[in-house]
Amino acid sequence: MEEITFAVLGTGGIGRRALEVSQHKDDLTPVAACDRRGVAIDPDGLDVDELLAATEGNIGGDAATGSGSDAAGNDDVTRHGERAGVLASAQGNETDDPIRSIVDRGDDLDAVLLALPNYEHDFIPRTADRFVDAGYDGVLVDVLKRSRVIGMLDDRSVAFEDAGVTFVCGAGATPGFLTGAAALVAQSFVEVDSVDIRWGVGLASGYEDNRGTVREDIAHLPDYDLETVRDLSDDEIEAIVDDRDGVIEFEDMEHADDVLLERAGVCEAADVTVGGVLDLRRDEKPMTTTVTVTGTTFDGERATNTVQLGDETSMAANVNGPALGYLKAGVRRNRAGEYGVFGPAELMPRI
Amino acid sequence: MEEITFAVLGTGGIGRRALEVSQHKDDLTPVAACDRRGVAIDPDGLDVDELLAATEGNIGGDAATGSGSDAAGNDDVTRHGERAGVLASAQGNETDDPIRSIVDRGDDLDAVLLALPNYEHDFIPRTADRFVDAGYDGVLVDVLKRSRVIGMLDDRSVAFEDAGVTFVCGAGATPGFLTGAAALVAQSFVEVDSVDIRWGVGLASGYEDNRGTVREDIAHLPDYDLETVRDLSDDEIEAIVDDRDGVIEFEDMEHADDVLLERAGVCEAADVTVGGVLDLRRDEKPMTTTVTVTGTTFDGERATNTVQLGDETSMAANVNGPALGYLKAGVRRNRAGEYGVFGPAELMPRI
């Protein structure tokens, strides 16, 4: 495959890991990255090691303390003084609109990874609008987990098609990786009765680098939503975790898996259940991440196919490998002239 | 997705099941099918039920008794008198070159499934040549399991590209379904150390409809190959089965999985092992079909991801669902202008 240049919006846990994982992919060249106050751009390829060292404090978790409501809409970043984050890098430049700086370099970008998980629902769609309005005609990839955002993206599908943009949505571990696996193993069946997705995440999964996601996940609990969670203080978040001895169980999450499997034609959204267990105190995963697809074969047998991810695979590995794999698949679709909104279950991620 | 018209070359076990499974897919319309002496064509869609009833004797197994060396190169068929097979159907017409009849209707075909598993190595490539020479510009799909055929197809990739043909090779259960699963779950890793594919097939798997495949499989045993197996009588085949009490174990098979995973960039062919256990006496699968992918994550952990197919899923279900899923994926690629040879692990099969 030909070389692919890409930008990462957000250098929190996901953005930084995506840059790191891309170092293992010969055909991927990161040429731009930003956080809330700084942007680094080099058409010949960023010095990722230097950027990662400089942004080591960018581990999110402060959505409630300001960055979430930032008008420029940049990534979560724990600031450590005046020149922290991308600005601490020799490659960083200060700007009050870092996304604009990257939109303006759209001609140099085959793909943009929107590693911005923790904002209001329409933040990613509005960011996509900025790229479309500027004449961008490449790939946009998000790693979101919220069903309702897919609808907002679908509302823009004609605009994406007119612009020549290929948008791959929900391309992280879940929904991305696990709905892809579900769609594939559903091939045994002519009728899929149910898809059950259960994830386990322990501390060793790299969760400590994604504290912003704890808040996002708590929003999935009964009695909470993204808006109420945004108003909670860090102490209140900690109290919720303490109440559960560090183990948070999720049932029937609003997770885009359902919508994405329905749009791929695998089953109806109502047949999909998503849950998981998050252990914030122990390294081990509290359960093995498992995808279970039950269906009926053409010859009338009912059976269950399963996919399991090894407990040693960190959340970071299962988010960023697939995210970049789907990014590469999206670039292939884009170069073939296929535009609009794609769910991961419609694409085989590329190694 | 728009409607897809397709033909099936061969109405043995695989071809007939593919026709049957296609009845469950709204967007697939089978418009042509043939065996060694007859062809049925209807641009508005075949009457599949009638054709299946008429071809019920077409369950292969007689490669050694003549059909394998047939110059026209038609499917295995157990003949039951003058007007057996497709000719027994009200839709059937007699011809001494049924493949030619279908090649001549290439303009009406989005895709052709080459359900011809049991011939000499270059039979599928030569059949593809006939379509290319006639100006066909759609999709060709095979369900072969032999590594060396991939090379023969690759030799034709420029011809396919010039013609506008998209060839999806090895699109059955294995390599197709299982290498696709391996490629997908490999996304956790930056380095894949090994892929192990183990299949179990019991009598209830529909093997009795695919006796020709027994011969094909025996060719994978040490001391046998396709040529020596073709010279064996049915009694000799039966003796080989008897010697093993009906249970045949395969290790290190020459199965296209290795080549296909390498071309998808997942790992080197040498890191792939394929084996299986076939029980010709009992309904139950002698082992659960399992794909095991072991690799190293970007953060240095070694782990194993697994995919298991429920024991109740028949071989027929796991061949024909994916074969048609990959056919649909191939049509999508073809319509987007992507031509040449594709392995299944490069495509997400479509439901």
XYZ file of C-alpha atoms in Angstrom:
702
model
C 0.000 0.000 0.000
C 1.201 3.520 -0.704
C 2.292 5.781 2.082
C -0.417 7.432 4.155
C -0.004 10.776 5.889
C -2.245 11.482 8.842
C -2.941 13.950 11.610
C -4.069 13.294 15.162
C -6.436 15.769 16.806
C -5.890 15.410 20.513
C -2.815 14.129 22.267
C -4.445 12.616 25.317
C -4.265 8.886 26.015
C -5.685 7.763 22.684
C -3.922 10.303 20.492
C -0.539 9.657 22.017
C -0.910 5.883 21.788
C -2.037 6.153 18.186
C 1.142 8.065 17.380
C 3.163 5.409 19.206
C 1.445 2.478 17.456
C 1.865 4.173 14.075
C 5.633 3.836 14.529
C 5.089 0.083 13.989
C 3.314 0.642 10.657
C 5.696 1.259 7.779
C 3.122 2.914 5.561
C 1.785 5.396 8.125
C 3.445 8.783 8.543
C 2.067 11.117 11.226
C 2.557 14.657 9.963
C 0.458 16.719 12.382
C -0.815 16.605 15.968
C -2.418 19.070 18.308
C -3.823 19.589 21.762
C -5.744 22.507 23.233
C -3.066 25.137 22.796
C -0.402 23.785 20.520
C 0.049 22.252 17.131
C 2.977 20.375 15.606
C 3.177 19.980 11.840
C 5.900 18.468 9.685
C 5.048 17.219 6.182
C 8.077 14.926 6.308
C 6.844 13.234 9.455
C 6.762 14.251 13.103
C 9.479 13.198 15.508
C 7.095 11.025 17.476
C 9.489 10.085 20.265
C 10.195 13.716 21.028
C 6.505 14.618 20.877
C 5.507 11.735 23.140
C 8.113 12.710 25.719
C 6.935 16.300 25.660
C 3.244 15.426 25.974
C 3.636 12.820 28.686
C 1.377 14.799 31.025
C -1.473 14.795 28.476
C -3.459 12.061 30.129
C -6.873 13.617 30.169
C -9.342 13.493 33.004
C -9.991 17.203 33.254
C -13.053 17.479 31.083
C -14.895 18.884 34.073
C -12.275 21.474 34.807
C -12.430 23.475 31.660
C -11.150 21.834 28.536
C -14.502 20.222 27.775
C -16.124 23.578 27.316
C -13.274 25.096 25.387
C -14.618 26.851 22.327
C -11.740 25.736 20.127
C -12.568 22.232 21.275
C -9.198 20.699 21.829
C -8.181 17.543 23.592
C -8.172 16.938 27.289
C -4.839 17.871 28.650
C -3.512 18.096 32.155
C -1.554 21.262 31.973
C 1.724 21.532 33.754
C 2.525 25.189 33.396
C 2.758 27.572 30.501
C 4.488 25.407 27.915
C 3.052 21.985 28.640
C 1.617 19.493 26.128
C 2.414 19.969 22.442
C 3.868 23.363 23.307
C 6.528 21.631 25.394
C 7.723 19.916 22.228
C 10.392 21.525 20.058
C 7.954 20.835 17.201
C 5.054 22.675 18.870
C 3.670 26.051 17.929
C 1.218 28.072 19.979
C -2.171 28.839 18.490
C -5.595 29.642 19.846
C -7.235 27.447 17.193
C -5.069 24.357 16.699
C -7.766 22.476 14.766
C -7.865 25.362 12.259
C -4.106 24.986 11.783
C -4.613 21.350 10.828
C -7.715 21.995 8.699
C -5.613 24.489 6.755
C -3.106 21.732 5.965
C -5.808 19.340 4.761
C -4.227 19.013 1.310
C -1.256 17.275 2.902
C -3.381 14.783 4.850
C -4.730 11.446 3.675
C -6.478 10.940 6.998
C -7.277 12.615 10.284
C -7.793 10.679 13.521
C -10.202 12.540 15.785
C -8.901 11.335 19.171
C -11.312 13.504 21.112
C -13.510 11.165 23.113
C -14.872 13.294 25.878
C -16.800 16.214 24.438
C -20.390 17.106 23.800
C -22.209 14.866 21.330
C -21.972 17.182 18.353
C -18.321 18.052 18.777
C -16.975 15.452 16.354
C -19.671 16.166 13.732
C -18.958 19.893 13.995
C -15.245 19.265 13.653
C -15.963 17.238 10.522
C -17.952 20.210 9.197
C -14.874 22.382 9.558
C -12.860 19.995 7.390
C -15.630 19.729 4.782
C -16.127 23.499 4.687
C -12.417 23.933 4.005
C -12.515 21.570 1.021
C -10.880 18.555 2.660
C -11.368 15.360 0.646
C -9.637 12.658 2.663
C -10.529 10.327 5.526
C -11.842 11.213 8.959
C -11.808 8.593 11.725
C -13.324 8.789 15.182
C -13.181 6.348 18.101
C -16.488 7.368 19.681
C -18.774 5.028 21.593
C -22.100 6.856 21.494
C -24.963 5.625 19.343
C -26.550 9.038 18.842
C -23.437 10.513 17.235
C -23.776 8.078 14.325
C -27.087 9.700 13.436
C -25.489 13.131 13.426
C -22.810 11.839 11.066
C -25.389 10.163 8.839
C -27.147 13.529 8.550
C -23.937 14.715 6.920
C -23.441 11.787 4.569
C -24.472 13.712 1.446
C -22.126 16.532 2.414
C -19.321 14.003 2.888
C -20.089 12.393 -0.459
C -20.135 15.753 -2.228
C -16.850 16.716 -0.591
C -15.153 13.367 -1.221
C -14.766 12.613 2.483
C -14.763 9.047 3.823
C -15.782 9.059 7.485
C -15.097 5.927 9.545
C -16.941 6.181 12.845
C -16.444 4.338 16.114
C -13.174 2.764 15.033
C -11.661 1.994 18.468
C -11.832 -1.215 20.509
C -15.535 -1.012 21.004
C -17.491 -0.511 18.884
C -14.795 -0.720 16.177
C -12.790 -3.857 16.835
C -15.541 -5.868 18.494
C -18.356 -5.057 16.048
C -15.987 -5.943 13.220
C -15.386 -9.306 14.881
C -19.122 -9.797 15.417
C -19.910 -9.014 11.775
C -17.278 -11.437 10.583
C -18.281 -14.424 12.707
C -21.955 -13.756 11.894
C -21.148 -15.148 8.447
C -22.053 -18.659 9.628
C -25.658 -17.608 10.008
C -28.537 -16.584 7.791
C -30.259 -15.052 10.808
C -28.443 -13.497 13.744
C -30.448 -13.754 16.942
C -28.191 -11.856 19.305
C -24.808 -10.224 19.652
C -23.398 -9.840 23.133
C -20.285 -7.799 23.708
C -18.604 -7.952 27.128
C -15.385 -6.160 27.839
C -13.071 -6.364 30.769
C -10.603 -3.614 31.578
C -8.105 -3.700 34.425
C -5.613 -1.069 35.464
C -2.842 -2.728 33.462
C -4.980 -2.112 30.390
C -3.558 1.365 30.214
C -6.621 2.843 31.844
C -4.500 5.107 34.018
C -3.551 6.923 30.817
C -7.191 7.441 29.949
C -8.730 8.860 33.078
C -10.988 10.995 30.917
C -12.604 7.760 29.837
C -13.555 6.920 33.436
C -15.796 9.935 33.399
C -17.135 8.982 29.972
C -17.822 5.468 31.240
C -19.555 6.639 34.404
C -21.922 8.528 32.125
C -23.085 5.078 30.957
C -24.248 4.110 34.467
C -27.951 4.357 35.335
C -28.807 7.838 36.715
C -25.909 9.495 34.891
C -25.402 10.984 31.464
C -22.663 12.980 29.758
C -24.124 16.284 30.926
C -24.501 15.367 34.602
C -21.073 13.731 34.620
C -19.437 16.839 33.248
C -20.648 18.751 36.304
C -19.132 16.284 38.776
C -15.929 17.225 40.564
C -12.959 14.884 40.550
C -13.791 14.072 44.196
C -17.318 13.103 43.239
C -15.985 10.844 40.487
C -13.624 9.296 43.012
C -16.525 8.725 45.431
C -18.475 6.849 42.737
C -15.444 4.644 42.174
C -14.930 4.139 45.937
C -18.570 3.149 46.438
C -17.904 0.208 44.122
C -14.507 -0.774 45.560
C -12.987 0.299 42.275
C -14.998 -2.167 40.206
C -17.643 -0.626 37.977
C -20.033 -2.915 36.143
C -21.929 -1.766 33.095
C -25.063 -3.318 31.637
C -26.998 -2.320 28.524
C -24.705 0.561 27.720
C -25.625 3.096 25.066
C -22.730 2.073 22.919
C -22.673 2.581 19.168
C -22.210 -1.180 18.635
C -25.950 -1.663 18.197
C -26.384 1.017 15.557
C -23.244 -0.006 13.711
C -24.196 -3.682 13.530
C -27.638 -2.750 12.254
C -26.217 -0.494 9.538
C -23.864 -3.319 8.487
C -26.927 -5.536 8.093
C -25.813 -8.016 10.751
C -28.864 -7.785 13.029
C -31.242 -5.282 14.521
C -29.868 -2.810 17.015
C -32.237 -4.205 19.647
C -30.528 -7.600 19.409
C -27.185 -6.172 20.551
C -26.187 -5.943 24.214
C -23.037 -4.321 25.477
C -21.638 -4.474 28.963
C -18.351 -4.588 30.725
C -16.462 -4.541 33.974
C -13.862 -1.926 34.767
C -11.457 -2.518 37.642
C -9.675 0.668 38.644
C -7.737 -0.940 41.505
C -6.212 -4.137 40.087
C -3.965 -4.774 37.128
C -5.823 -7.862 35.938
C -8.833 -7.645 33.701
C -11.920 -8.526 35.765
C -13.322 -10.469 32.818
C -12.102 -11.632 29.434
C -13.318 -9.425 26.602
C -15.696 -11.628 24.644
C -17.946 -11.246 21.618
C -20.746 -13.805 21.407
C -22.826 -14.119 18.253
C -25.767 -16.512 18.305
C -27.671 -17.269 15.150
C -29.348 -19.806 12.954
C -27.598 -21.476 10.011
C -29.181 -21.995 6.590
C -29.656 -25.629 7.551
C -31.628 -24.719 10.645
C -29.059 -25.209 13.396
C -28.746 -22.721 16.224
C -25.170 -22.058 17.256
C -22.899 -19.565 18.948
C -19.612 -18.259 17.596
C -17.223 -16.479 19.945
C -14.249 -14.161 19.780
C -12.031 -13.629 22.809
C -9.200 -11.177 23.276
C -6.304 -12.325 25.413
C -6.315 -10.725 28.876
C -2.805 -9.387 28.288
C -3.990 -7.184 25.417
C -4.351 -3.707 26.886
C -7.257 -1.444 26.111
C -4.734 0.852 24.432
C -3.616 -1.964 22.118
C -7.188 -2.877 21.270
C -8.168 0.737 20.576
C -5.195 1.936 18.599
C -4.364 -1.065 16.452
C -7.900 -1.189 15.059
C -8.183 2.625 14.872
C -5.141 2.775 12.598
C -6.235 -0.393 10.777
C -9.600 1.176 10.002
C -7.874 4.423 9.072
C -5.861 2.517 6.471
C -8.994 0.738 5.242
C -10.716 4.114 4.996
C -7.885 5.524 2.888
C -8.214 2.585 0.525
C -11.959 3.236 0.195
C -11.334 6.944 -0.244
C -8.763 6.404 -2.984
C -11.261 4.150 -4.756
C -13.790 6.969 -4.679
C -16.060 5.664 -1.915
C -17.305 8.504 0.240
C -19.794 8.968 3.029
C -20.092 7.368 6.463
C -18.739 3.860 7.098
C -19.086 1.784 10.244
C -16.165 -0.462 11.164
C -18.238 -3.608 10.589
C -18.397 -2.621 6.909
C -14.605 -2.531 6.566
C -11.867 -5.045 7.200
C -9.184 -3.136 9.119
C -5.801 -3.363 7.417
C -2.683 -4.462 9.209
C -26.710 -2.443 -1.593
C -27.969 -2.778 -5.138
C -29.051 -6.095 -6.512
C -26.329 -8.531 -7.530
C -26.759 -11.152 -10.238
C -24.490 -14.157 -10.115
C -23.795 -17.523 -11.695
C -22.616 -20.730 -10.067
C -20.238 -22.987 -11.994
C -20.755 -26.441 -10.566
C -23.809 -27.780 -8.829
C -22.127 -30.258 -6.514
C -22.255 -29.859 -2.757
C -20.847 -26.332 -2.649
C -22.671 -24.972 -5.679
C -26.050 -26.280 -4.590
C -25.617 -24.984 -1.043
C -24.532 -21.598 -2.357
C -27.747 -21.410 -4.368
C -29.720 -22.398 -1.282
C -27.994 -19.890 1.021
C -28.473 -17.132 -1.563
C -32.221 -17.500 -1.069
C -31.671 -15.933 2.355
C -29.935 -12.879 0.868
C -32.345 -10.288 -0.513
C -29.801 -8.611 -2.744
C -28.476 -11.781 -4.431
C -30.162 -13.154 -7.541
C -28.777 -16.373 -9.023
C -29.310 -16.181 -12.776
C -27.205 -19.073 -14.091
C -25.892 -22.462 -12.979
C -24.287 -25.410 -14.703
C -22.856 -28.844 -14.239
C -20.957 -31.077 -16.674
C -23.685 -31.407 -19.255
C -26.344 -28.865 -18.554
C -26.816 -25.179 -18.035
C -29.726 -23.205 -16.644
C -29.953 -19.492 -17.343
C -32.678 -17.013 -16.466
C -31.847 -13.316 -16.276
C -34.860 -12.795 -14.020
C -33.589 -15.320 -11.498
C -33.482 -19.093 -11.435
C -36.164 -21.131 -9.716
C -33.735 -22.385 -7.102
C -36.087 -24.798 -5.372
C -36.818 -26.568 -8.643
C -33.149 -26.667 -9.592
C -32.091 -28.017 -6.186
C -34.676 -30.763 -6.354
C -33.534 -31.724 -9.839
C -29.827 -31.760 -8.963
C -30.157 -33.612 -5.689
C -27.885 -36.385 -6.940
C -25.080 -33.945 -7.695
C -23.070 -34.711 -4.598
C -19.672 -35.177 -6.107
C -17.152 -37.856 -5.227
C -16.602 -39.152 -8.730
C -13.579 -37.121 -9.732
C -11.692 -40.358 -10.265
C -14.370 -41.813 -12.448
C -14.325 -39.341 -15.254
C -15.607 -35.891 -14.514
C -12.252 -34.683 -13.229
C -10.639 -35.189 -16.583
C -13.515 -33.856 -18.569
C -12.230 -31.427 -21.167
C -15.084 -29.016 -20.688
C -14.198 -29.026 -17.006
C -17.557 -29.215 -15.368
C -18.552 -30.021 -11.845
C -18.496 -33.370 -10.205
C -21.804 -35.017 -10.681
C -23.107 -38.409 -9.833
C -25.114 -39.172 -12.906
C -28.374 -40.967 -12.593
C -29.226 -41.676 -16.208
C -29.484 -39.574 -19.306
C -31.207 -36.502 -17.952
C -29.686 -36.190 -14.479
C -28.234 -33.086 -12.860
C -29.092 -29.675 -14.317
C -30.572 -31.472 -17.317
C -33.186 -32.982 -15.014
C -34.406 -29.475 -14.272
C -37.098 -27.866 -16.399
C -34.693 -24.927 -16.576
C -31.806 -27.018 -17.910
C -30.454 -27.061 -21.427
C -28.019 -29.571 -22.812
C -24.644 -28.342 -24.002
C -21.215 -29.840 -24.430
C -19.588 -26.663 -23.098
C -21.720 -25.322 -20.252
C -19.024 -22.926 -19.036
C -18.989 -21.340 -22.507
C -22.729 -20.806 -22.226
C -22.197 -18.851 -19.031
C -19.134 -16.972 -20.300
C -21.292 -15.837 -23.214
C -23.772 -14.321 -20.768
C -21.054 -12.455 -18.856
C -22.650 -9.069 -19.489
C -25.596 -10.117 -17.332
C -23.430 -11.269 -14.443
C -22.071 -9.184 -11.583
C -20.291 -12.207 -10.170
C -19.459 -15.835 -10.853
C -18.891 -18.369 -8.082
C -16.481 -21.067 -9.242
C -17.729 -23.969 -7.126
C -15.314 -26.439 -8.702
C -13.096 -27.675 -5.887
C -11.739 -30.907 -7.149
C -9.836 -30.357 -10.396
C -6.252 -29.986 -11.461
C -4.454 -26.958 -10.033
C -4.726 -24.761 -13.084
C -8.374 -25.438 -13.787
C -9.724 -22.370 -11.952
C -7.064 -20.050 -13.436
C -7.812 -21.376 -16.928
C -11.522 -20.893 -16.370
C -10.809 -17.305 -15.320
C -8.872 -16.869 -18.574
C -11.961 -17.846 -20.527
C -13.979 -15.107 -18.828
C -11.242 -12.512 -19.339
C -10.776 -13.469 -22.987
C -14.494 -12.976 -23.553
C -14.400 -9.448 -22.136
C -15.977 -10.179 -18.755
C -15.498 -7.337 -16.278
C -17.189 -8.534 -13.087
C -16.251 -10.587 -10.054
C -14.900 -14.141 -9.934
C -14.877 -16.031 -6.635
C -13.322 -19.386 -5.850
C -13.406 -21.495 -2.682
C -10.098 -23.265 -3.258
C -7.772 -24.416 -0.497
C -4.460 -24.815 -2.327
C -1.607 -22.367 -1.789
C -0.084 -22.862 -5.211
C -3.218 -21.752 -7.053
C -2.882 -18.266 -5.531
C 0.408 -17.853 -7.386
C -1.230 -18.837 -10.672
C -3.908 -16.240 -10.069
C -1.356 -13.601 -9.124
C 0.369 -14.263 -12.447
C -2.869 -13.067 -14.024
C -3.352 -9.980 -11.879
C -2.373 -7.524 -14.614
C -4.744 -9.270 -17.021
C -7.514 -9.037 -14.421
C -6.774 -5.363 -13.841
C -6.777 -4.622 -17.561
C -10.041 -6.480 -17.989
C -11.718 -4.959 -14.929
C -12.062 -8.291 -13.160
C -12.021 -8.563 -9.357
C -10.962 -12.077 -8.335
C -11.589 -13.151 -4.735
C -9.710 -16.360 -4.053
C -10.135 -18.966 -1.343
C -13.410 -17.527 -0.116
C -14.881 -20.607 1.629
C -14.653 -21.636 5.291
C -10.952 -22.147 5.170
C -9.014 -20.234 4.059
C -11.744 -17.607 3.535
C -13.710 -17.352 6.756
C -10.919 -18.346 9.110
C -8.135 -16.224 7.626
C -10.534 -13.276 7.686
C -11.093 -13.927 11.389
C -7.339 -14.271 11.960
C -6.605 -10.993 10.167
C -9.240 -9.189 12.184
C -8.172 -10.358 15.643
C -4.514 -9.740 14.728
C -5.335 -6.031 15.095
C -4.398 -6.165 18.795
C -0.794 -6.790 17.853
C 2.052 -4.938 16.199
C 3.807 -8.241 15.568
C 2.004 -11.515 14.932
C 4.061 -14.495 16.073
C 1.800 -17.312 14.944
C -1.593 -18.144 13.512
C -2.958 -21.596 14.144
C -6.096 -22.763 12.386
C -7.729 -26.019 13.529
C -10.977 -27.223 12.067
C -13.265 -29.999 13.109
C -15.729 -31.577 10.737
C -18.197 -34.306 11.662
C -20.714 -36.061 9.480
C -23.482 -33.694 10.555
C -21.389 -30.906 9.055
C -22.852 -31.713 5.679
C -19.807 -33.702 4.670
C -21.948 -36.415 3.155
C -22.927 -33.866 0.522
C -19.296 -33.186 -0.259
C -17.753 -36.585 -0.752
C -15.518 -35.103 -3.440
C -13.895 -33.120 -0.673
C -12.898 -36.328 1.146
C -10.701 -37.150 -1.814
C -9.391 -33.573 -1.873
C -8.631 -33.773 1.849
C -6.891 -37.141 1.591
C -4.575 -35.476 -0.888
C -3.386 -33.364 2.052
C -2.162 -36.439 3.979
C 1.531 -37.315 3.927
C 2.380 -39.628 0.987
C -0.574 -38.372 -1.094
C -1.145 -35.529 -3.483
C -3.924 -34.490 -5.857
C -2.488 -36.531 -8.702
C -2.053 -39.799 -6.766
C -5.446 -39.384 -5.147
C -7.148 -38.975 -8.495
C -5.908 -42.432 -9.473
C -7.384 -44.097 -6.386
C -10.561 -46.099 -6.735
C -13.501 -45.449 -4.467
C -12.615 -48.702 -2.651
C -9.098 -47.485 -2.049
C -10.437 -44.207 -0.658
C -12.753 -46.203 1.580
C -9.809 -48.315 2.791
C -7.872 -45.199 3.793
C -10.883 -44.044 5.783
C -11.348 -47.506 7.355
C -7.689 -47.662 8.420
C -8.344 -44.633 10.572
C -11.716 -45.747 11.966
C -13.275 -42.928 10.006
C -11.254 -40.220 11.757
C -8.658 -38.492 9.610
C -6.269 -36.063 11.245
C -4.418 -33.468 9.235
C -1.281 -31.600 10.282
C 0.612 -28.888 8.423
C -1.723 -28.955 5.453
C -0.869 -27.141 2.253
C -3.769 -24.797 2.655
C -3.858 -21.347 1.128
C -4.284 -19.764 4.581
C -0.548 -19.179 4.876
C -0.171 -17.404 1.541
C -3.334 -15.379 2.042
C -2.346 -14.157 5.502
C 1.066 -13.161 4.199
C -0.411 -11.217 1.295
C -2.750 -9.416 3.722
C 0.340 -8.385 5.689
C -0.731 -10.247 8.845
C 2.345 -12.457 9.237
C 4.731 -14.582 7.225
C 3.365 -17.680 5.587
C 5.784 -19.791 7.640
C 4.095 -18.621 10.859
C 0.756 -20.143 9.853
C -0.202 -23.719 10.688
C -3.352 -25.424 9.529
C -4.707 -28.734 10.688
C -7.981 -30.418 11.319
C -9.838 -33.549 12.222
C -12.460 -35.088 9.988
C -14.821 -37.692 11.401
C -16.644 -39.596 8.656
C -18.538 -41.887 11.058
C -20.031 -39.628 13.714
C -22.305 -36.605 13.514
C -20.413 -34.576 16.114
C -17.436 -32.469 15.220
C -14.314 -34.178 16.608
C -12.934 -30.797 17.626
C -14.172 -27.217 17.788
C -13.018 -25.114 14.849
C -10.632 -22.603 16.391
C -8.419 -19.787 15.140
C -5.602 -18.850 17.508
C -3.565 -15.714 16.885
C -0.595 -15.050 19.156
C 1.276 -11.810 18.964
C 2.943 -8.956 20.762
C 1.181 -5.681 21.533
C 2.723 -2.236 21.025
C 3.238 -2.105 24.801
C 5.244 -5.321 24.802
C 2.709 -7.855 26.061
C 2.414 -11.268 24.480
C -1.155 -12.497 24.189
C -3.429 -14.842 22.305
C -6.744 -13.933 20.707
C -9.116 -16.699 19.692
C -12.115 -17.242 17.454
C -14.309 -20.321 17.832
C -17.159 -21.470 15.659
C -20.016 -23.234 17.405
C -19.981 -26.999 16.851
C -23.515 -26.851 15.445
C -22.372 -24.713 12.504
C -22.025 -27.101 9.583
C -19.163 -26.995 7.140
C -21.718 -26.056 4.514
C -22.852 -23.040 6.563
C -19.268 -21.939 7.148
C -18.345 -22.306 3.473
C -21.340 -20.769 1.791
C -22.184 -17.863 4.084
C -18.659 -16.465 3.750
C -18.409 -17.364 0.030
C -21.473 -15.253 -0.713
C -20.376 -12.600 1.787
C -17.032 -12.291 0.009
C -18.804 -12.330 -3.346
C -20.814 -9.316 -2.230
C -17.685 -7.603 -0.913
C -16.002 -8.312 -4.250
C -18.871 -6.709 -6.155
C -18.551 -3.623 -4.005
C -14.812 -3.455 -4.773
C -15.471 -4.091 -8.453
C -18.065 -1.323 -8.675
C -15.570 1.027 -7.041
C -13.063 0.165 -9.766
C -10.756 -2.083 -7.759
C -9.517 -4.955 -9.893
C -6.984 -7.747 -9.569
C -6.643 -10.583 -7.051
C -7.942 -10.193 -3.496
C -7.546 -12.606 -0.605
C -10.437 -12.869 1.838
C -8.340 -11.412 4.671
C -8.236 -8.172 2.666
C -12.032 -7.890 2.523
C -14.734 -7.811 5.152
C -17.410 -10.217 3.899
C -20.800 -8.544 3.687
C -23.914 -9.945 5.280
